[in-house]
Amino acid sequence: MDVCFVGIDVSSKTFNVCIQRDQKLIEWELPNTPKGYTKLLKDLNKYKVAVRIGMEATGVYHLNLAFYLSQAKHTEVMIINPFVMHSFAKSIAPRGKSDRKDACMILKYLERMPFESFIPPEQELLHLRSLTRRIEQITVDVRREKNRLHAMHSASIVSPFVLAQCKQSISDLKSSIVELQIEMERLIRASSSSKTASQVEILQSIPGIGLRTAIVLISEIGLLPEGLTVKQWVAHIGVDPCQRQSGTSVHTRSRISKRGNKHIRRALFLSAMSASQFSLPISEFKNELVARGKSKKQALVAVMRKLIHCIFGILKHQTPFDPSLFRGRTS
């Protein structure tokens, strides 16, 4: 069966479609609703070919469409990293930018680059991820409100009403975090016999990883494409080294790329800090790096990378953390 590529640019209310047939670009716009999804499939079925569809990861707006299309017959979906898509578009040097042009650019990407099919994740993981990310958002809000409260106490004149309202806001936000944590733990208990629950439990054998961090890691890592190597995990999480060197004038110190999942990085950084204090093998590893001239932050990043290797091996072999294998475990 012939294969047809389709580029889709998704926004909150609509999505633009671009397809090339008979040497002509065909473009149209549909509402980002179930009716729009049905109409898109009906339009594509007219061509009677297998369809490969590409779309950018745009927050949550693309997910419903991706789920719907991935379940249709003779239809495959690829979710493209926005950073990769942006770099590709710059290499093409387009004139101007619009939703329709973005859809055409995605079509060009599909025609030139390897296609990687989107595999829909379990809904349980998506529910957990939404809870953990909401907790993270509210935690940031609590920190901001506390900073505002501190500034108010330093001011010479502040309305008592404003002070009381700020304190109440902090209290309400903390209550929301507690409610979200209770719901998160309820979901884990409700699925006590599932793969997710067992993975959350076994990850807690790693020093520095408690229940909440384990849930964050599983809900985020569980959505990575299957079949990745541990090096690809490191790249997806954004802890891979990134060197900038050119001739004799540009030679900066290597840094991590930070191009991957920031939520996993944040959880791992806090875990690395805790583990390097309370686990002897991890503490010795970090101290050795510092003694060799690495900064404390660089040493913590190295611990993070080691923890990724440990998590990869633990989930692959379903065996608890073994401190004696911390240095050498890579798979």
Tab-separated table of C-alpha atoms in Angstrom:
chain	number	residue	atom	x	y	z
A	1	MET	CA	0.000	0.000	0.000
A	2	ASP	CA	1.210	3.477	-0.912
A	3	VAL	CA	2.244	5.747	1.996
A	4	CYS	CA	1.146	9.363	2.336
A	5	PHE	CA	2.750	11.859	4.726
A	6	VAL	CA	0.608	14.407	6.582
A	7	GLY	CA	1.869	17.396	8.565
A	8	ILE	CA	-0.357	18.771	11.331
A	9	ASP	CA	0.176	21.934	13.368
A	10	VAL	CA	-1.951	21.836	16.518
A	11	SER	CA	-3.185	24.796	18.570
A	12	SER	CA	-5.662	24.987	21.439
A	13	LYS	CA	-8.781	25.471	19.277
A	14	THR	CA	-7.837	24.325	15.764
A	15	PHE	CA	-5.268	22.296	13.840
A	16	ASN	CA	-3.919	22.851	10.334
A	17	VAL	CA	-3.356	19.925	7.982
A	18	CYS	CA	-0.932	19.778	5.044
A	19	ILE	CA	-0.695	16.884	2.581
A	20	GLN	CA	0.952	16.505	-0.814
A	21	ARG	CA	-0.909	14.608	-3.534
A	22	ASP	CA	-0.325	14.665	-7.294
A	23	GLN	CA	2.483	17.226	-6.949
A	24	LYS	CA	0.126	19.637	-5.167
A	25	LEU	CA	0.042	20.825	-1.562
A	26	ILE	CA	-3.422	20.522	-0.054
A	27	GLU	CA	-4.078	22.494	3.132
A	28	TRP	CA	-7.111	22.829	5.359
A	29	GLU	CA	-8.068	23.723	8.924
A	30	LEU	CA	-10.247	21.776	11.363
A	31	PRO	CA	-11.458	22.361	14.938
A	32	ASN	CA	-9.425	20.677	17.681
A	33	THR	CA	-12.479	18.681	18.816
A	34	PRO	CA	-13.716	15.082	18.403
A	35	LYS	CA	-15.776	16.234	15.400
A	36	GLY	CA	-12.617	17.664	13.843
A	37	TYR	CA	-10.761	14.379	14.416
A	38	THR	CA	-13.549	12.393	12.734
A	39	LYS	CA	-13.632	14.803	9.789
A	40	LEU	CA	-9.838	14.512	9.373
A	41	LEU	CA	-9.963	10.708	9.165
A	42	LYS	CA	-12.850	10.902	6.727
A	43	ASP	CA	-10.853	13.283	4.530
A	44	LEU	CA	-7.727	11.121	4.663
A	45	ASN	CA	-9.609	7.901	3.887
A	46	LYS	CA	-10.572	9.354	0.507
A	47	TYR	CA	-6.989	8.871	-0.684
A	48	LYS	CA	-7.065	5.101	0.102
A	49	VAL	CA	-3.425	4.973	1.205
A	50	ALA	CA	-1.548	4.261	4.438
A	51	VAL	CA	-1.021	7.509	6.326
A	52	ARG	CA	1.945	8.678	8.378
A	53	ILE	CA	1.130	11.781	10.393
A	54	GLY	CA	3.555	14.124	12.150
A	55	MET	CA	2.805	16.743	14.798
A	56	GLU	CA	4.774	18.708	17.364
A	57	ALA	CA	4.460	18.094	21.101
A	58	THR	CA	2.486	21.237	22.010
A	59	GLY	CA	1.807	20.963	25.731
A	60	VAL	CA	-1.382	18.905	26.062
A	61	TYR	CA	-3.215	20.174	22.979
A	62	HIS	CA	-1.853	17.491	20.659
A	63	LEU	CA	-2.471	14.485	22.916
A	64	ASN	CA	-6.168	13.840	22.227
A	65	LEU	CA	-5.617	14.041	18.479
A	66	ALA	CA	-2.541	11.787	18.687
A	67	PHE	CA	-4.439	9.179	20.729
A	68	TYR	CA	-7.370	9.231	18.313
A	69	LEU	CA	-5.304	8.928	15.139
A	70	SER	CA	-2.958	6.249	16.507
A	71	GLN	CA	-5.956	3.922	16.985
A	72	ALA	CA	-7.168	4.244	13.384
A	73	LYS	CA	-6.403	1.597	10.745
A	74	HIS	CA	-3.487	2.188	8.352
A	75	THR	CA	-2.532	5.295	10.327
A	76	GLU	CA	0.715	5.975	12.201
A	77	VAL	CA	1.553	9.051	14.251
A	78	MET	CA	4.917	10.616	15.084
A	79	ILE	CA	5.330	13.170	17.886
A	80	ILE	CA	8.208	15.532	17.054
A	81	ASN	CA	10.298	17.309	19.669
A	82	PRO	CA	9.675	21.095	19.286
A	83	PHE	CA	13.399	21.829	19.637
A	84	VAL	CA	14.214	19.399	16.827
A	85	MET	CA	11.432	20.840	14.679
A	86	HIS	CA	12.615	24.400	15.320
A	87	SER	CA	16.190	23.506	14.318
A	88	PHE	CA	14.961	21.743	11.170
A	89	ALA	CA	12.836	24.748	10.208
A	90	LYS	CA	15.823	27.080	10.623
A	91	SER	CA	17.861	24.871	8.276
A	92	ILE	CA	15.146	25.231	5.619
A	93	ALA	CA	15.164	29.035	6.109
A	94	PRO	CA	11.415	29.649	5.658
A	95	ARG	CA	9.987	33.067	4.840
A	96	GLY	CA	7.494	34.067	7.504
A	97	LYS	CA	5.594	31.922	9.962
A	98	SER	CA	1.966	30.827	10.261
A	99	ASP	CA	0.040	27.746	11.350
A	100	ARG	CA	-0.342	26.625	7.739
A	101	LYS	CA	3.368	27.098	7.023
A	102	ASP	CA	4.217	25.181	10.209
A	103	ALA	CA	2.058	22.260	9.033
A	104	CYS	CA	3.890	22.281	5.680
A	105	MET	CA	7.228	22.388	7.484
A	106	ILE	CA	6.245	19.308	9.501
A	107	LEU	CA	5.344	17.593	6.218
A	108	LYS	CA	8.830	18.384	4.857
A	109	TYR	CA	10.360	16.965	8.041
A	110	LEU	CA	8.461	13.686	7.601
A	111	GLU	CA	9.608	13.405	3.971
A	112	ARG	CA	13.290	13.792	4.937
A	113	MET	CA	13.741	12.251	8.386
A	114	PRO	CA	13.273	8.728	9.857
A	115	PHE	CA	9.739	8.037	11.074
A	116	GLU	CA	9.257	6.924	14.703
A	117	SER	CA	5.750	5.738	15.528
A	118	PHE	CA	3.984	7.120	18.583
A	119	ILE	CA	2.921	4.403	21.046
A	120	PRO	CA	0.078	5.639	23.284
A	121	PRO	CA	1.079	5.440	26.973
A	122	GLU	CA	-1.133	3.967	29.673
A	123	GLN	CA	-3.811	6.365	30.924
A	124	GLU	CA	-2.757	5.546	34.495
A	125	LEU	CA	0.655	7.106	33.831
A	126	LEU	CA	-0.922	10.201	32.306
A	127	HIS	CA	-3.153	10.630	35.378
A	128	LEU	CA	-0.151	10.308	37.693
A	129	ARG	CA	1.892	12.724	35.609
A	130	SER	CA	-0.859	15.347	35.696
A	131	LEU	CA	-0.964	15.059	39.503
A	132	THR	CA	2.808	15.285	39.982
A	133	ARG	CA	3.144	18.239	37.619
A	134	ARG	CA	0.281	20.031	39.353
A	135	ILE	CA	2.036	19.544	42.697
A	136	GLU	CA	5.197	20.976	41.152
A	137	GLN	CA	3.303	24.018	39.838
A	138	ILE	CA	1.653	24.743	43.199
A	139	THR	CA	4.974	24.282	45.026
A	140	VAL	CA	6.383	27.076	42.857
A	141	ASP	CA	3.357	29.234	43.726
A	142	VAL	CA	3.923	28.609	47.457
A	143	ARG	CA	7.544	29.735	47.117
A	144	ARG	CA	6.477	32.899	45.327
A	145	GLU	CA	3.832	33.729	47.939
A	146	LYS	CA	6.369	33.207	50.714
A	147	ASN	CA	8.757	35.601	48.980
A	148	ARG	CA	5.965	38.168	48.731
A	149	LEU	CA	5.150	37.702	52.412
A	150	HIS	CA	8.802	38.189	53.329
A	151	ALA	CA	8.880	41.415	51.296
A	152	MET	CA	5.729	42.640	53.043
A	153	HIS	CA	7.265	42.084	56.474
A	154	SER	CA	10.270	44.157	55.357
A	155	ALA	CA	8.087	47.067	54.201
A	156	SER	CA	7.374	49.957	56.566
A	157	ILE	CA	3.619	50.118	55.921
A	158	VAL	CA	1.503	47.194	54.750
A	159	SER	CA	-2.216	46.641	55.102
A	160	PRO	CA	-3.016	43.929	57.707
A	161	PHE	CA	-5.696	42.706	55.302
A	162	VAL	CA	-3.091	42.096	52.570
A	163	LEU	CA	-0.841	40.233	55.041
A	164	ALA	CA	-3.732	38.036	56.167
A	165	GLN	CA	-4.742	37.313	52.588
A	166	CYS	CA	-1.186	36.328	51.622
A	167	LYS	CA	-0.934	33.968	54.614
A	168	GLN	CA	-4.315	32.453	53.714
A	169	SER	CA	-3.175	31.964	50.135
A	170	ILE	CA	-0.110	30.035	51.325
A	171	SER	CA	-2.288	27.894	53.593
A	172	ASP	CA	-4.751	27.132	50.779
A	173	LEU	CA	-1.967	26.207	48.372
A	174	LYS	CA	-0.404	23.847	50.911
A	175	SER	CA	-3.801	22.234	51.473
A	176	SER	CA	-4.114	21.699	47.717
A	177	ILE	CA	-0.726	19.961	47.653
A	178	VAL	CA	-1.838	17.617	50.452
A	179	GLU	CA	-5.056	16.778	48.562
A	180	LEU	CA	-3.109	16.054	45.382
A	181	GLN	CA	-0.661	13.814	47.252
A	182	ILE	CA	-3.541	11.879	48.820
A	183	GLU	CA	-5.120	11.370	45.386
A	184	MET	CA	-1.748	10.319	43.944
A	185	GLU	CA	-1.255	7.706	46.663
A	186	ARG	CA	-4.859	6.535	46.237
A	187	LEU	CA	-4.233	5.865	42.544
A	188	ILE	CA	-1.130	3.843	43.388
A	189	ARG	CA	-3.012	1.795	46.002
A	190	ALA	CA	-5.909	1.247	43.575
A	191	SER	CA	-3.468	-0.244	41.077
A	192	SER	CA	-1.458	-2.244	43.618
A	193	SER	CA	-1.261	-5.238	41.273
A	194	SER	CA	-0.195	-3.218	38.229
A	195	LYS	CA	3.242	-2.788	36.705
A	196	THR	CA	3.291	0.883	37.707
A	197	ALA	CA	2.779	0.130	41.404
A	198	SER	CA	5.569	-2.473	41.443
A	199	GLN	CA	7.934	-0.074	39.678
A	200	VAL	CA	7.170	2.693	42.171
A	201	GLU	CA	7.891	0.298	45.030
A	202	ILE	CA	11.177	-1.020	43.659
A	203	LEU	CA	12.508	2.468	42.876
A	204	GLN	CA	12.222	3.358	46.552
A	205	SER	CA	15.072	0.915	47.231
A	206	ILE	CA	17.412	3.581	45.781
A	207	PRO	CA	18.781	5.978	48.433
A	208	GLY	CA	17.305	9.470	48.105
A	209	ILE	CA	14.157	8.306	46.296
A	210	GLY	CA	10.977	8.336	48.363
A	211	LEU	CA	7.382	7.622	47.376
A	212	ARG	CA	6.658	11.009	45.796
A	213	THR	CA	9.922	11.089	43.825
A	214	ALA	CA	9.413	7.492	42.675
A	215	ILE	CA	5.938	8.379	41.371
A	216	VAL	CA	7.342	11.427	39.555
A	217	LEU	CA	10.075	9.329	37.926
A	218	ILE	CA	7.770	6.486	36.866
A	219	SER	CA	5.077	8.819	35.513
A	220	GLU	CA	7.662	10.676	33.403
A	221	ILE	CA	10.019	7.838	32.422
A	222	GLY	CA	7.048	5.588	31.623
A	223	LEU	CA	6.130	7.940	28.773
A	224	LEU	CA	9.527	7.659	27.060
A	225	PRO	CA	9.538	5.563	23.850
A	226	GLU	CA	10.071	1.856	24.429
A	227	GLY	CA	13.311	0.142	23.439
A	228	LEU	CA	15.623	3.057	24.262
A	229	THR	CA	19.131	2.376	25.529
A	230	VAL	CA	20.374	3.900	28.780
A	231	LYS	CA	22.407	6.439	26.769
A	232	GLN	CA	19.223	7.494	25.000
A	233	TRP	CA	17.533	7.844	28.406
A	234	VAL	CA	20.345	10.172	29.469
A	235	ALA	CA	19.828	12.243	26.306
A	236	HIS	CA	16.028	12.356	26.677
A	237	ILE	CA	16.421	13.542	30.266
A	238	GLY	CA	18.972	16.171	29.197
A	239	VAL	CA	21.926	15.067	31.343
A	240	ASP	CA	24.150	14.297	28.357
A	241	PRO	CA	27.363	16.379	28.076
A	242	CYS	CA	27.292	19.208	25.552
A	243	GLN	CA	30.646	20.574	24.380
A	244	ARG	CA	31.177	23.869	22.550
A	245	GLN	CA	34.479	23.974	20.675
A	246	SER	CA	35.521	25.627	17.433
A	247	GLY	CA	39.105	26.257	16.311
A	248	THR	CA	41.213	27.989	18.937
A	249	SER	CA	38.826	30.797	19.928
A	250	VAL	CA	35.820	28.845	21.216
A	251	HIS	CA	36.461	26.230	23.868
A	252	THR	CA	34.006	26.384	26.776
A	253	ARG	CA	33.655	23.958	29.637
A	254	SER	CA	31.341	21.034	28.914
A	255	ARG	CA	27.835	21.340	30.329
A	256	ILE	CA	24.773	19.158	30.263
A	257	SER	CA	22.447	19.818	27.337
A	258	LYS	CA	19.256	20.395	29.408
A	259	ARG	CA	17.274	19.586	26.255
A	260	GLY	CA	15.250	16.801	27.817
A	261	ASN	CA	12.623	16.334	30.499
A	262	LYS	CA	13.125	19.034	33.140
A	263	HIS	CA	10.735	17.308	35.563
A	264	ILE	CA	12.928	14.195	35.716
A	265	ARG	CA	16.072	16.339	36.049
A	266	ARG	CA	14.589	18.271	38.963
A	267	ALA	CA	13.551	15.084	40.782
A	268	LEU	CA	16.935	13.435	40.157
A	269	PHE	CA	18.888	16.482	41.333
A	270	LEU	CA	17.080	16.478	44.682
A	271	SER	CA	17.547	12.703	44.944
A	272	ALA	CA	21.266	13.034	44.168
A	273	MET	CA	21.661	15.635	46.924
A	274	SER	CA	19.946	13.372	49.446
A	275	ALA	CA	21.664	10.158	48.331
A	276	SER	CA	25.135	11.739	48.414
A	277	GLN	CA	24.571	12.536	52.093
A	278	PHE	CA	23.032	9.307	53.357
A	279	SER	CA	24.469	6.558	51.106
A	280	LEU	CA	28.142	5.705	51.663
A	281	PRO	CA	28.965	4.424	48.112
A	282	ILE	CA	27.277	7.436	46.514
A	283	SER	CA	28.901	9.843	48.974
A	284	GLU	CA	32.353	8.353	48.288
A	285	PHE	CA	31.782	8.609	44.526
A	286	LYS	CA	30.826	12.285	44.798
A	287	ASN	CA	33.730	13.126	47.140
A	288	GLU	CA	36.234	11.458	44.814
A	289	LEU	CA	35.033	13.605	41.925
A	290	VAL	CA	35.331	16.760	44.043
A	291	ALA	CA	38.854	15.719	45.096
A	292	ARG	CA	39.778	15.368	41.408
A	293	GLY	CA	38.846	18.991	40.765
A	294	LYS	CA	35.164	18.775	39.862
A	295	SER	CA	32.819	21.347	41.370
A	296	LYS	CA	30.134	20.151	43.788
A	297	LYS	CA	27.460	20.786	41.158
A	298	GLN	CA	29.366	18.804	38.528
A	299	ALA	CA	29.739	15.951	41.002
A	300	LEU	CA	25.992	16.005	41.701
A	301	VAL	CA	25.267	15.867	37.964
A	302	ALA	CA	27.562	12.824	37.726
A	303	VAL	CA	25.583	11.226	40.575
A	304	MET	CA	22.371	12.016	38.661
A	305	ARG	CA	23.732	10.250	35.589
A	306	LYS	CA	24.708	7.232	37.708
A	307	LEU	CA	21.209	7.170	39.224
A	308	ILE	CA	19.719	7.081	35.716
A	309	HIS	CA	21.843	4.009	34.973
A	310	CYS	CA	20.683	2.447	38.242
A	311	ILE	CA	17.018	3.169	37.513
A	312	PHE	CA	17.387	1.747	34.008
A	313	GLY	CA	18.942	-1.460	35.333
A	314	ILE	CA	16.503	-1.834	38.225
A	315	LEU	CA	13.435	-1.462	36.003
A	316	LYS	CA	14.917	-3.727	33.320
A	317	HIS	CA	15.867	-6.567	35.674
A	318	GLN	CA	13.250	-5.888	38.398
A	319	THR	CA	15.872	-6.151	41.145
A	320	PRO	CA	16.268	-3.782	44.119
A	321	PHE	CA	19.152	-1.327	44.360
A	322	ASP	CA	22.511	-2.948	45.159
A	323	PRO	CA	25.016	-0.413	46.622
A	324	SER	CA	27.970	-2.570	45.555
A	325	LEU	CA	26.964	-2.170	41.891
A	326	PHE	CA	26.467	1.606	41.988
A	327	ARG	CA	29.696	2.482	40.207
A	328	GLY	CA	29.587	-0.132	37.503
A	329	ARG	CA	25.910	-0.711	36.829
A	330	THR	CA	24.964	0.554	33.371
A	331	SER	CA	22.202	-1.763	32.175
